[in-house]
Tab-separated table of C-alpha atoms in Angstrom:
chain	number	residue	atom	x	y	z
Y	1260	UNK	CA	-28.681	-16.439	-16.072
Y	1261	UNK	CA	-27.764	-18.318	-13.012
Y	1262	UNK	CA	-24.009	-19.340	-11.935
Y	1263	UNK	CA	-25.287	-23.248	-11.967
Y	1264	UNK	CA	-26.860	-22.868	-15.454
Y	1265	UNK	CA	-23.667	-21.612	-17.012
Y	1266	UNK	CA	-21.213	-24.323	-14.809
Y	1267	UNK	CA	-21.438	-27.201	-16.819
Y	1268	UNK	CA	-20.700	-25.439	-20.182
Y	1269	UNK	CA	-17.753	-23.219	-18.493
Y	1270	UNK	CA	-16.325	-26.292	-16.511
Y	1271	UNK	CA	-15.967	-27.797	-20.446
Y	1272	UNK	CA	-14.091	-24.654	-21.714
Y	1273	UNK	CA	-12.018	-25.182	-18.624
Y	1274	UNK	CA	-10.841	-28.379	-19.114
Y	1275	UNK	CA	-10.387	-28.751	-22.546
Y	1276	UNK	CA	-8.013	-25.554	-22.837
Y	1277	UNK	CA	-6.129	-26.947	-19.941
Y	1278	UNK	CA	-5.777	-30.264	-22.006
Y	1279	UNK	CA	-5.143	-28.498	-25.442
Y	1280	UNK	CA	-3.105	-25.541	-25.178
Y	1281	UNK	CA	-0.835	-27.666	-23.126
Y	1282	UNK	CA	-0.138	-29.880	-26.179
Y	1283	UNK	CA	1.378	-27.047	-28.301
Y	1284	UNK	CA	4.389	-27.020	-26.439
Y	1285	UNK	CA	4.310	-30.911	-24.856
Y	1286	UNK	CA	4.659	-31.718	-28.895
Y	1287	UNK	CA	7.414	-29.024	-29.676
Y	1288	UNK	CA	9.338	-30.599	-26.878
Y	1289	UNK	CA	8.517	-34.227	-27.793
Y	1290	UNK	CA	9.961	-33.772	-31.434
Y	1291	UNK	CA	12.920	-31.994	-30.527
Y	1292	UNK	CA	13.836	-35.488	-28.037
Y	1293	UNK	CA	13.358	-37.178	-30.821
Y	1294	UNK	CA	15.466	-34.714	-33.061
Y	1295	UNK	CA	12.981	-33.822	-35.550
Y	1296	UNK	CA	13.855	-29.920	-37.266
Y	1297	UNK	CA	11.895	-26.792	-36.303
Y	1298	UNK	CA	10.954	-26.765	-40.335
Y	1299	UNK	CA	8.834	-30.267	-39.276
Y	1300	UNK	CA	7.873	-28.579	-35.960
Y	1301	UNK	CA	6.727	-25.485	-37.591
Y	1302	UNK	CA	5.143	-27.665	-40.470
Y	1303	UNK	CA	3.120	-29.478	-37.804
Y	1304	UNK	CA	1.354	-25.983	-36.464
Y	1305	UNK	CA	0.916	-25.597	-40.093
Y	1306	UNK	CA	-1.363	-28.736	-40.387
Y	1307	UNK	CA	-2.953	-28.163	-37.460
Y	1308	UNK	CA	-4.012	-24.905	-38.495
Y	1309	UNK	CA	-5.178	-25.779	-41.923
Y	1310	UNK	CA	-7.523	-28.286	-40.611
Y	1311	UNK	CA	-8.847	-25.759	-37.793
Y	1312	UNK	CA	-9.469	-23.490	-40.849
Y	1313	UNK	CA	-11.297	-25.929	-43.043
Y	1314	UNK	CA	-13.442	-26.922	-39.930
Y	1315	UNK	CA	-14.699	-24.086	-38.086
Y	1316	UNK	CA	-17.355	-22.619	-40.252
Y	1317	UNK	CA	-18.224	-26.351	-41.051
Y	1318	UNK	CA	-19.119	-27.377	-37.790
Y	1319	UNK	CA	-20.539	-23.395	-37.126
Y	1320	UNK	CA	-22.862	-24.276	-39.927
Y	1321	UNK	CA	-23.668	-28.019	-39.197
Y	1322	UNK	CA	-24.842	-26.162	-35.644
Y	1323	UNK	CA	-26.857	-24.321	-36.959
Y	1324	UNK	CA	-28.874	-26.828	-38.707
Y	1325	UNK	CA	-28.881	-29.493	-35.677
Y	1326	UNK	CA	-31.294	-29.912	-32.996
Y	1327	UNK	CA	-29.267	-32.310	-31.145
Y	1328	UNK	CA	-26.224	-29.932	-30.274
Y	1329	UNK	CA	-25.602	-31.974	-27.364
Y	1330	UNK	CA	-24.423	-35.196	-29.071
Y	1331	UNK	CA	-22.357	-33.163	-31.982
Y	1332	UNK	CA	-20.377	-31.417	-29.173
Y	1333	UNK	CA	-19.939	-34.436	-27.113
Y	1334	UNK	CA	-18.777	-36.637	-30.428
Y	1335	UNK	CA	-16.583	-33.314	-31.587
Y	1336	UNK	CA	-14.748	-33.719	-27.987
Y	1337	UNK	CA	-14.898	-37.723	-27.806
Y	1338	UNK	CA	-13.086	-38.298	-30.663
Y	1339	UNK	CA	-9.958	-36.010	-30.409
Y	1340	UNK	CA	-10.034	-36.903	-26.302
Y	1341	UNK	CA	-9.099	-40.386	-27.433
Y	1342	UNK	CA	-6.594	-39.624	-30.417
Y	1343	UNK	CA	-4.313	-37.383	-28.138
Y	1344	UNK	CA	-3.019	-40.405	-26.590
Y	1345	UNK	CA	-1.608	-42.130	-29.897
Y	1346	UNK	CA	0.603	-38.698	-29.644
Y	1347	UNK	CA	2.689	-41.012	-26.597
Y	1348	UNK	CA	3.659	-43.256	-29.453
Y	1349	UNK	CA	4.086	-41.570	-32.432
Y	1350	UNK	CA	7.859	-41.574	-33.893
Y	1351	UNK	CA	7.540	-40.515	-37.143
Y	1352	UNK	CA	6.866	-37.010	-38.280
Y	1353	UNK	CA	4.208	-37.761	-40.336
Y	1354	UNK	CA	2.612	-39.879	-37.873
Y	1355	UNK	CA	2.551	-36.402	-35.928
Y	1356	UNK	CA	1.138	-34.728	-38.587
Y	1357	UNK	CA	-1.180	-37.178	-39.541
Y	1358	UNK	CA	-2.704	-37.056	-35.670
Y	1359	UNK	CA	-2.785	-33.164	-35.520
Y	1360	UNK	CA	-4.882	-32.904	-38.582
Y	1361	UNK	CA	-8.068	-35.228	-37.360
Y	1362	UNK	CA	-7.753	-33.940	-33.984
Y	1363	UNK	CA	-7.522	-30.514	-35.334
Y	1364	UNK	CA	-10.279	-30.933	-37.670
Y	1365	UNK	CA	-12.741	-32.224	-34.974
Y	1366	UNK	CA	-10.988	-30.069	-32.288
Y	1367	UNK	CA	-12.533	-26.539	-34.587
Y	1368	UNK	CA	-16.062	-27.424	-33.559
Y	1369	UNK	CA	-15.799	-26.354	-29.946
Y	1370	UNK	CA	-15.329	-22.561	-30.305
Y	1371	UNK	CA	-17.917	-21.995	-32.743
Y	1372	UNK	CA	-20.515	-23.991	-30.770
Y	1373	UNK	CA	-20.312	-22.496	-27.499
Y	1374	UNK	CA	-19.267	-19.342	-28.561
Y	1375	UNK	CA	-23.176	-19.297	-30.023
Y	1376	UNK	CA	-24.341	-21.378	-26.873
Y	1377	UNK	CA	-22.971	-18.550	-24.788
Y	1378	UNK	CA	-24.147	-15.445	-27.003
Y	1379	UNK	CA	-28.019	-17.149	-26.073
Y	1380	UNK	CA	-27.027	-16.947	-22.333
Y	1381	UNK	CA	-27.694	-13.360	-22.648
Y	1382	UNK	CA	-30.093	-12.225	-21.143
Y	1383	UNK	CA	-31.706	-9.582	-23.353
Y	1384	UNK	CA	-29.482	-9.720	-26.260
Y	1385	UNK	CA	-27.646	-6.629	-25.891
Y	1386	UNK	CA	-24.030	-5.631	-26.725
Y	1387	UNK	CA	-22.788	-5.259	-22.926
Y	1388	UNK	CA	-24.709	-8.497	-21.808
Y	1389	UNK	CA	-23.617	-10.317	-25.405
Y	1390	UNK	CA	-19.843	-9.175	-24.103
Y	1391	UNK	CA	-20.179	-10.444	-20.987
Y	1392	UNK	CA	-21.246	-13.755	-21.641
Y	1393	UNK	CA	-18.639	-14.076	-24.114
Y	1394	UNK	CA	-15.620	-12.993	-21.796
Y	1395	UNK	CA	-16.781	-15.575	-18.692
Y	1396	UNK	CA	-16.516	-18.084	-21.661
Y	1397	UNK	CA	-12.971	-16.630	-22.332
Y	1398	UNK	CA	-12.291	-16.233	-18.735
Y	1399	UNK	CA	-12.836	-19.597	-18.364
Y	1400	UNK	CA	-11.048	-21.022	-21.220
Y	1401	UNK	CA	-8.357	-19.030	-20.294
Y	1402	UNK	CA	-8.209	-20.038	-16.358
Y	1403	UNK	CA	-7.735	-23.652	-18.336
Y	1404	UNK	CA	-4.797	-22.469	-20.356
Y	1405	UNK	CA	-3.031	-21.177	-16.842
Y	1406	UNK	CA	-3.756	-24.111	-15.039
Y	1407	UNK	CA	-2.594	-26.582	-17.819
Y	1408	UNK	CA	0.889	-24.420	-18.467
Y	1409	UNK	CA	1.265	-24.504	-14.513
Y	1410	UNK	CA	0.980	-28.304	-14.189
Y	1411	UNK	CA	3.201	-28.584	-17.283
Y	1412	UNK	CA	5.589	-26.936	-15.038
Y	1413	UNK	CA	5.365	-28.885	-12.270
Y	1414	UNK	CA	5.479	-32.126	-14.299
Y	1415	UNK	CA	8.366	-31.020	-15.980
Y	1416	UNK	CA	10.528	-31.170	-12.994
Y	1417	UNK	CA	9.582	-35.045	-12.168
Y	1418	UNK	CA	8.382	-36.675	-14.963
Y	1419	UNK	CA	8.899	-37.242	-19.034
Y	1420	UNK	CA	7.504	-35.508	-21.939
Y	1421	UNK	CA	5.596	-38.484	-22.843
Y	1422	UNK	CA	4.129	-39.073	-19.238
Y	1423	UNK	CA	2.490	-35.738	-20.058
Y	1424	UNK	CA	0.931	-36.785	-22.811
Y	1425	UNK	CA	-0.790	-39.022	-20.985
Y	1426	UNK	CA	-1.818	-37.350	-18.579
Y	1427	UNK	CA	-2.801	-34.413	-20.587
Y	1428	UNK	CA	-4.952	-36.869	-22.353
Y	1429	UNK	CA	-7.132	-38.560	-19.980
Y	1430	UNK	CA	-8.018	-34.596	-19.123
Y	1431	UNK	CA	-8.744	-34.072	-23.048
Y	1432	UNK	CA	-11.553	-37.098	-23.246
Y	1433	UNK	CA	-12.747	-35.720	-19.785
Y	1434	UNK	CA	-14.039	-32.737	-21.318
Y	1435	UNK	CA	-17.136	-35.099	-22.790
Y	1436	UNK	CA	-18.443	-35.631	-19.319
Y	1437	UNK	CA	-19.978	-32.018	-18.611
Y	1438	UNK	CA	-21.682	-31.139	-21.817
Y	1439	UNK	CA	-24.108	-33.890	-21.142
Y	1440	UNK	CA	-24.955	-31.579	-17.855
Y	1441	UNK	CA	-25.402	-27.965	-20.379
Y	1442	UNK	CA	-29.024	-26.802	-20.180
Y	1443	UNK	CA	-30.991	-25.746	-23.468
Y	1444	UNK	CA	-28.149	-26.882	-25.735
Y	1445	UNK	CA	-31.178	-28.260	-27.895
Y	1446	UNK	CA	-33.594	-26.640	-29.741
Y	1447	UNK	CA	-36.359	-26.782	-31.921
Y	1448	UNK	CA	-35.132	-25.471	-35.712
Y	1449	UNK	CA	-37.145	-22.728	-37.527
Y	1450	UNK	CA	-38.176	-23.322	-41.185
Y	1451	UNK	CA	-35.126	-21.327	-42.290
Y	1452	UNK	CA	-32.889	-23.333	-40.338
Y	1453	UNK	CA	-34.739	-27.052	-41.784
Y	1454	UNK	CA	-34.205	-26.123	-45.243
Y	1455	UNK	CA	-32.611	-29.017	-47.735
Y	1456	UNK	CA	-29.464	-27.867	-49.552
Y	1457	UNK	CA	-26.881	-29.216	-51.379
Y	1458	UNK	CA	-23.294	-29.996	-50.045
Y	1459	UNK	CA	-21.619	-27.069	-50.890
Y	1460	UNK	CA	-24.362	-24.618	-49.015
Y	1461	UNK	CA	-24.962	-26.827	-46.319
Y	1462	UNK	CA	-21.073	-27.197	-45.553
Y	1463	UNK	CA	-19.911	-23.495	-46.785
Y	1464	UNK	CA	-22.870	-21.645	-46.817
Y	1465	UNK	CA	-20.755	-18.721	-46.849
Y	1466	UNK	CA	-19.192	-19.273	-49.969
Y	1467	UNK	CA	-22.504	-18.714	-51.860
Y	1468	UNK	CA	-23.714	-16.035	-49.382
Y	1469	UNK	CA	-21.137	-14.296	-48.358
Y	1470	UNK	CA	-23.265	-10.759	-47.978
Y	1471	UNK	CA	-23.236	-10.737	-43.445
Y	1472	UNK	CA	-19.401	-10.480	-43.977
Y	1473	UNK	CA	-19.795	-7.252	-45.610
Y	1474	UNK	CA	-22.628	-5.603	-43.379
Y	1475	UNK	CA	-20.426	-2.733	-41.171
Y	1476	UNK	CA	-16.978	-3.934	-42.504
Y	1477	UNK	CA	-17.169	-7.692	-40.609
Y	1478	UNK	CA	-14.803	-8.660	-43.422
Y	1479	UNK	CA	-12.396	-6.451	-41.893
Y	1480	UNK	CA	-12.093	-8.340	-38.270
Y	1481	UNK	CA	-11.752	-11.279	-40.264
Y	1482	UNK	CA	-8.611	-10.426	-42.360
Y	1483	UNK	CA	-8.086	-8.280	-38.935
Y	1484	UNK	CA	-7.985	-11.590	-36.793
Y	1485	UNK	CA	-5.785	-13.393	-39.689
Y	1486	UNK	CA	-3.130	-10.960	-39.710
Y	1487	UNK	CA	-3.150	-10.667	-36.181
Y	1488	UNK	CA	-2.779	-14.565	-35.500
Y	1489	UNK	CA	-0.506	-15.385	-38.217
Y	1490	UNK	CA	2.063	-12.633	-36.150
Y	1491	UNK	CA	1.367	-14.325	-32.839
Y	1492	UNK	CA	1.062	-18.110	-33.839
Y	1493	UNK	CA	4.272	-17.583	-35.879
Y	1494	UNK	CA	6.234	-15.831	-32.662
Y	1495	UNK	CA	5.094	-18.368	-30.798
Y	1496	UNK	CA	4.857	-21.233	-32.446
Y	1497	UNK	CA	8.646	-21.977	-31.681
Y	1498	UNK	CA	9.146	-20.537	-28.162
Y	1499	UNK	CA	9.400	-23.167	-26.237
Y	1500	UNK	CA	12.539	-24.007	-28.716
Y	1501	UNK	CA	13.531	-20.282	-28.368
Y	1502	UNK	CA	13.638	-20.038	-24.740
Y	1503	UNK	CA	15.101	-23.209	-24.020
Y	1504	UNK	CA	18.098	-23.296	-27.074
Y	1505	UNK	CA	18.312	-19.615	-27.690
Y	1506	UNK	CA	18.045	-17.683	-23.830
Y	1507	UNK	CA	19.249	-21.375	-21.939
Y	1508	UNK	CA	16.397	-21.370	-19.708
Y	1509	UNK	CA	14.893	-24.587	-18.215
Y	1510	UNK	CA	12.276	-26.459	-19.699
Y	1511	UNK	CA	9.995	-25.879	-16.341
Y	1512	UNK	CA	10.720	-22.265	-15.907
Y	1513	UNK	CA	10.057	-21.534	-19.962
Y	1514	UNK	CA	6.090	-23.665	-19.424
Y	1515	UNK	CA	6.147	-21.264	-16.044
Y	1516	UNK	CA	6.356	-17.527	-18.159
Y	1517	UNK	CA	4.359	-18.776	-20.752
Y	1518	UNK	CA	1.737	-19.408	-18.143
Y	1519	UNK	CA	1.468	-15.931	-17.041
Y	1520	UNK	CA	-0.110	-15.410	-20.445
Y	1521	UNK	CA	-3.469	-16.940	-19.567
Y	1522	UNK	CA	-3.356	-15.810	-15.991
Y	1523	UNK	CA	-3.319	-12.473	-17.122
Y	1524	UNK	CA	-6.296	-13.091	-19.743
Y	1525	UNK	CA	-8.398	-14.635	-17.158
Y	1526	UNK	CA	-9.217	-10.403	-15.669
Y	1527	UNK	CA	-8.544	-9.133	-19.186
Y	1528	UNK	CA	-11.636	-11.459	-19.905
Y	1529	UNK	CA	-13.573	-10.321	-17.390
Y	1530	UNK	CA	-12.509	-6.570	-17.382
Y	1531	UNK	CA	-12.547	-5.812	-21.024
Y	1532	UNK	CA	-16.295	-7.987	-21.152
Y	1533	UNK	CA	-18.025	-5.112	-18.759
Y	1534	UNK	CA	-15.998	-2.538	-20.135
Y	1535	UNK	CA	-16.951	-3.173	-24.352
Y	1536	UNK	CA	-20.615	-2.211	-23.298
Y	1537	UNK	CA	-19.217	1.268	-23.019
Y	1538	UNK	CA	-16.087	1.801	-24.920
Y	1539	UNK	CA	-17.827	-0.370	-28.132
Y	1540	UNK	CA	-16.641	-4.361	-29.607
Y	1541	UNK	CA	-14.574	-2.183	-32.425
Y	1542	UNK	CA	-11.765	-0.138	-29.988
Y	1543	UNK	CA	-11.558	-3.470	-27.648
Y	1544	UNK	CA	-10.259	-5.262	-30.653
Y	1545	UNK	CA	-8.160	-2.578	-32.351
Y	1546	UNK	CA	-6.186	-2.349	-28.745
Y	1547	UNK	CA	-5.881	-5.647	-28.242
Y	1548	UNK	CA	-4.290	-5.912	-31.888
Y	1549	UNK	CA	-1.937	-3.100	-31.282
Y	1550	UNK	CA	-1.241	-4.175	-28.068
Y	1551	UNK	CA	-0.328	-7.876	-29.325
Y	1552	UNK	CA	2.579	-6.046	-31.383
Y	1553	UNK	CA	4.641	-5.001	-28.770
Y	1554	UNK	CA	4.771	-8.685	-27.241
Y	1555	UNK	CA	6.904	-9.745	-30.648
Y	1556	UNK	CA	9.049	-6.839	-29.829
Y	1557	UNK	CA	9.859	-7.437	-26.547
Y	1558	UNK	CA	10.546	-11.320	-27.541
Y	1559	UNK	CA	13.008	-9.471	-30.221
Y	1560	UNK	CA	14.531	-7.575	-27.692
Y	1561	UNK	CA	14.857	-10.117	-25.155
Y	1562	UNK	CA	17.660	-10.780	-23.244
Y	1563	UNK	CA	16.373	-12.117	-20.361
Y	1564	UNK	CA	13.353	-14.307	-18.521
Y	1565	UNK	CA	11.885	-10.542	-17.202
Y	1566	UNK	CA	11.703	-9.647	-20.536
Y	1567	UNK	CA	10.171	-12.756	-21.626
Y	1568	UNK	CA	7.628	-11.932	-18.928
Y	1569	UNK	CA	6.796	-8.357	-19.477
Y	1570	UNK	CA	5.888	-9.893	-22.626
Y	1571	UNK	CA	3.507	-12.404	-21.615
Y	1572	UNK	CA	1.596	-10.371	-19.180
Y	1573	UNK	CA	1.344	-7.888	-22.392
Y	1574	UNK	CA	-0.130	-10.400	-24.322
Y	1575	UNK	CA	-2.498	-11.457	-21.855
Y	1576	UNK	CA	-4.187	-8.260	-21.777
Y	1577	UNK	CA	-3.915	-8.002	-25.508
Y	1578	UNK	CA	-5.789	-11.132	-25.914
Y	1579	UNK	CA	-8.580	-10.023	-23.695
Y	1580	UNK	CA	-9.155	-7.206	-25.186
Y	1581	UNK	CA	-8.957	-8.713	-29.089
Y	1582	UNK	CA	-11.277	-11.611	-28.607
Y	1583	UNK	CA	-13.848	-10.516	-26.807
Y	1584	UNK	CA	-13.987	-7.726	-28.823
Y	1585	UNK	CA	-13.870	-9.202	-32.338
Y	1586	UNK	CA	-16.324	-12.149	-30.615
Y	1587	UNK	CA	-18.771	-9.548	-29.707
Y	1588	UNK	CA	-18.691	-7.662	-33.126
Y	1589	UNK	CA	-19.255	-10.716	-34.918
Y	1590	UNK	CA	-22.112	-11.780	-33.079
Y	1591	UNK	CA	-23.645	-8.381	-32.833
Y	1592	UNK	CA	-23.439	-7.927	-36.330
Y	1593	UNK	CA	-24.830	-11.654	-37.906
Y	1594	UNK	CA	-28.041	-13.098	-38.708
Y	1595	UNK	CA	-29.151	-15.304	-35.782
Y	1596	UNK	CA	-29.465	-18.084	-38.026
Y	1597	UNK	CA	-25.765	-17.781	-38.919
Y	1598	UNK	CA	-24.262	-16.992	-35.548
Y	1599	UNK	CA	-22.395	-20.033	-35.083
Y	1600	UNK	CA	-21.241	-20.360	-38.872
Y	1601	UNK	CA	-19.701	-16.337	-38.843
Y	1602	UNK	CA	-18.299	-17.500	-35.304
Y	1603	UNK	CA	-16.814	-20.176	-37.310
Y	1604	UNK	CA	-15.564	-18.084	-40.056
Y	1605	UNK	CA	-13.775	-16.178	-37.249
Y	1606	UNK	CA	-12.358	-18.974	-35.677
Y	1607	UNK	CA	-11.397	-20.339	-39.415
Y	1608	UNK	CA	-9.566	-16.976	-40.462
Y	1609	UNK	CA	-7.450	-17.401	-36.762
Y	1610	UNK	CA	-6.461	-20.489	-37.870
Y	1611	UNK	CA	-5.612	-19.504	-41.501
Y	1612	UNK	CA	-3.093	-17.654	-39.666
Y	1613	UNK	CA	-2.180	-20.066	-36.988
Y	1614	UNK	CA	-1.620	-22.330	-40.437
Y	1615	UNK	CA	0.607	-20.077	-42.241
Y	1616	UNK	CA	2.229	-18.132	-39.911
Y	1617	UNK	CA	4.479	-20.798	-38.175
Y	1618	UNK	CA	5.790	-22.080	-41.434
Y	1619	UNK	CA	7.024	-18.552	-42.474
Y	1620	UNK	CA	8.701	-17.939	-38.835
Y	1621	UNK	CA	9.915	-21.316	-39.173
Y	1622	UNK	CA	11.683	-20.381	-42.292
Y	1623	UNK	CA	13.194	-16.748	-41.173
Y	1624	UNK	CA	13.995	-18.057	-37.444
Y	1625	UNK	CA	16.287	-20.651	-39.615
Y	1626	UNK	CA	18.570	-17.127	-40.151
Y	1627	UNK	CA	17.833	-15.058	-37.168
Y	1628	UNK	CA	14.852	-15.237	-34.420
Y	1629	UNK	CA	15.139	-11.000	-33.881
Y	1630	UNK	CA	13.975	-11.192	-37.807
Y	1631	UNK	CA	11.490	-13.657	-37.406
Y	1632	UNK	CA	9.648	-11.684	-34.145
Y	1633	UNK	CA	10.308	-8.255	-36.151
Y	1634	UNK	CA	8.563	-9.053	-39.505
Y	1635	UNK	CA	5.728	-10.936	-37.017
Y	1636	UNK	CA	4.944	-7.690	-35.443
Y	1637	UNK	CA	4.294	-5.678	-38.193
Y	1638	UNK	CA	1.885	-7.846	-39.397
Y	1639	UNK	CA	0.162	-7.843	-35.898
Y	1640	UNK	CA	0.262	-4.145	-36.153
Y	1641	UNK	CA	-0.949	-3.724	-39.752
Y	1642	UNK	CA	-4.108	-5.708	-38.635
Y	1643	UNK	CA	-4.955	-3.070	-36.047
Y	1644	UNK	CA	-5.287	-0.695	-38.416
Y	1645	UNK	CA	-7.564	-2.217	-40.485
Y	1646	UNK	CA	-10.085	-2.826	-37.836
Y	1647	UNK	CA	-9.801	0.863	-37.091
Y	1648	UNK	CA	-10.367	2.347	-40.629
Y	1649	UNK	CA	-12.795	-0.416	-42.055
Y	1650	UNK	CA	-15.132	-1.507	-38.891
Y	1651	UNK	CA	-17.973	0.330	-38.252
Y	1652	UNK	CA	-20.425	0.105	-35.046
């Protein structure tokens, strides 16, 4: 597959994580000016990640049945791109939440969708080729995440938290304009794929076939990815509060470490995308789990912005490894007609955790943030060795 073939749907993944990950902490910061609790700030992530969890294998499985791909991504990407920017003038916390779960909701359908649009990039199908077109997918995505924290940064120094709304806005409805530029996004459905069913099969098809998730312990790097997500999301979901109230640091230089995060994923991508072909999708995600851990520690142990780093470049590894490897061993191990839906039910069971994990750390960081980044870690850690006992290749 040729560089030019693959631009238009990697240029997408680029700018809509440098829009959207951006918005995690540009809405932390924007509640706390207007002096809204971390319960309401944690409850928010909450939302969010309920709605990513309801609509992941949704859209996966609405994919799946839809010849026109094209116009479902481009609507899925139209819609939140122009909601972000009611964000500037919400004042209410329920306004907030209101906005986070619609954008969240439409927001789910873009991992599941190109996640499957990538896994047909590959050239013959194979694990290592599967892997790698996977990871520049991740690579880019993650290149968006490093640019978006590093103009954060800089607009941090001159301008308001609501100017970046804005501004992170007009980059979110952007995103549209290259899908309509992604090559053999339609397709012609197969007999299987036409078939009439009722609401509940058509929407949750997994419910009332859930047998793929149980084919070589799958099931297992989906309670894996839960566990491990509602430890990270939790730790994280407050640190721009953390580093700022807790360690004094400056709002700029708190956006600047968590950039090195996705800087670091960007080769972690890339390196752990070759090196799965050898070392199999199953170890790639059980060190990437394990790895994950020891970022919540060092945040526990923190007493300093070196710390905070050493962290962050720990996670960014961790996060190559993880995804690309539970990405790979979902799509390695599903029924081609239900790639997109079981890469939705991976997304969904990231969010389940993204959903509950914030409001428990938002809860225990209440009494003590050391607590709150201990109890996440375990979790984190717990989930690696699941993978490891349950997963086979």
């Amino acid at each position: 597959m040729l560089l030019k073939d693959r631009l238009p749907l990697l240029t997408a993944a680029l700018l809509r994580f440098t829009a959207v990950l951006s918005f995690g902490m540009l809405l932390q910061l924007r509640l706390r000016e207007l002096g809204i609790s971390i319960v309401v700030i944690s409850a928010l992530a909450t939302v969010r990640g309920a709605f990513n969890t309801l609509g992941s294998p949704i859209w996966g499985a609405i994919s799946d049945k839809t010849s026109n791909r094209k116009l479902l991504l481009a609507v899925t990407l139209l819609i939140p791109g122009i909601l972000y920017f009611l964000y500037a003038f919400a004042q209410l916390p329920h306004q907030f939440i209101f906005l986070g779960a619609v954008i969240a909701f439409f927001g789910s359908a873009f991992q599941p969708i190109t996640m499957s649009l990538s896994a047909e990039l590959a050239e013959d199908g194979s694990v290592s080729s599967t892997s790698k077109e996977i990871s520049l997918l991740n690579a880019a995505s993650s290149l968006g995440m490093f640019l978006g924290r590093l103009l954060l940064s800089v607009l941090m120094l001159w301008f308001s938290v609501r100017s970046g709304i804005f501004l992170f806005s007009i980059i979110a409805l952007a995103v549209v304009l290259p899908v309509f530029f992604i090559k053999g996004i339609n397709r012609k459905l197969s007999h299987k794929q036409r078939e009439k069913r009722n609401i509940v099969t058509a929407f949750f098809p997994i419910v009332l076939d859930p047998s793929p998730m149980f084919k070589n312990g799958l099931w297992a790097v989906y309670v894996g990815s839960f566990m491990r997500q509602f430890g990270i999301s939790g730790s994280t979901s407050l640190i721009a509060v953390y580093l700022t109230e807790e360690m004094g640091l400056s709002k700029s230089l708190a956006v600047v470490l968590t950039a090195i995060n996705p800087l670091i994923q960007i080769f972690s991508h890339i390196y752990f995308g070759k090196l799965i072909g050898r070392i199999k999708a199953k170890s790639s995600t059980v060190f990437g789990m394990l790895l994950t851990s020891l970022t919540t520690l060092l945040f526990a142990l923190g007493s300093s912005w070196i710390t905070v780093a050493v962290a962050y470049f720990s996670l960014g590894i961790a996060f190559g490894a993880f995804i690309n490897g539970a990405s790979t061993f979902v799509v390695t191990h599903s029924p081609g007609e239900r790639r997109a839906e079981l890469l939705g039910v991976l997304r969904s069971s990231r969010s389940l955790g993204q959903m509950l994990g914030p409001l428990l750390a938002g809860i225990i960081a209440s009494y003590s943030y050391v607590h709150m980044f201990s109890i996440m870690g375990i979790a984190i850690m717990l989930s690696g060795f699941l993978v490891m006992v349950f997963c086979k290749e």
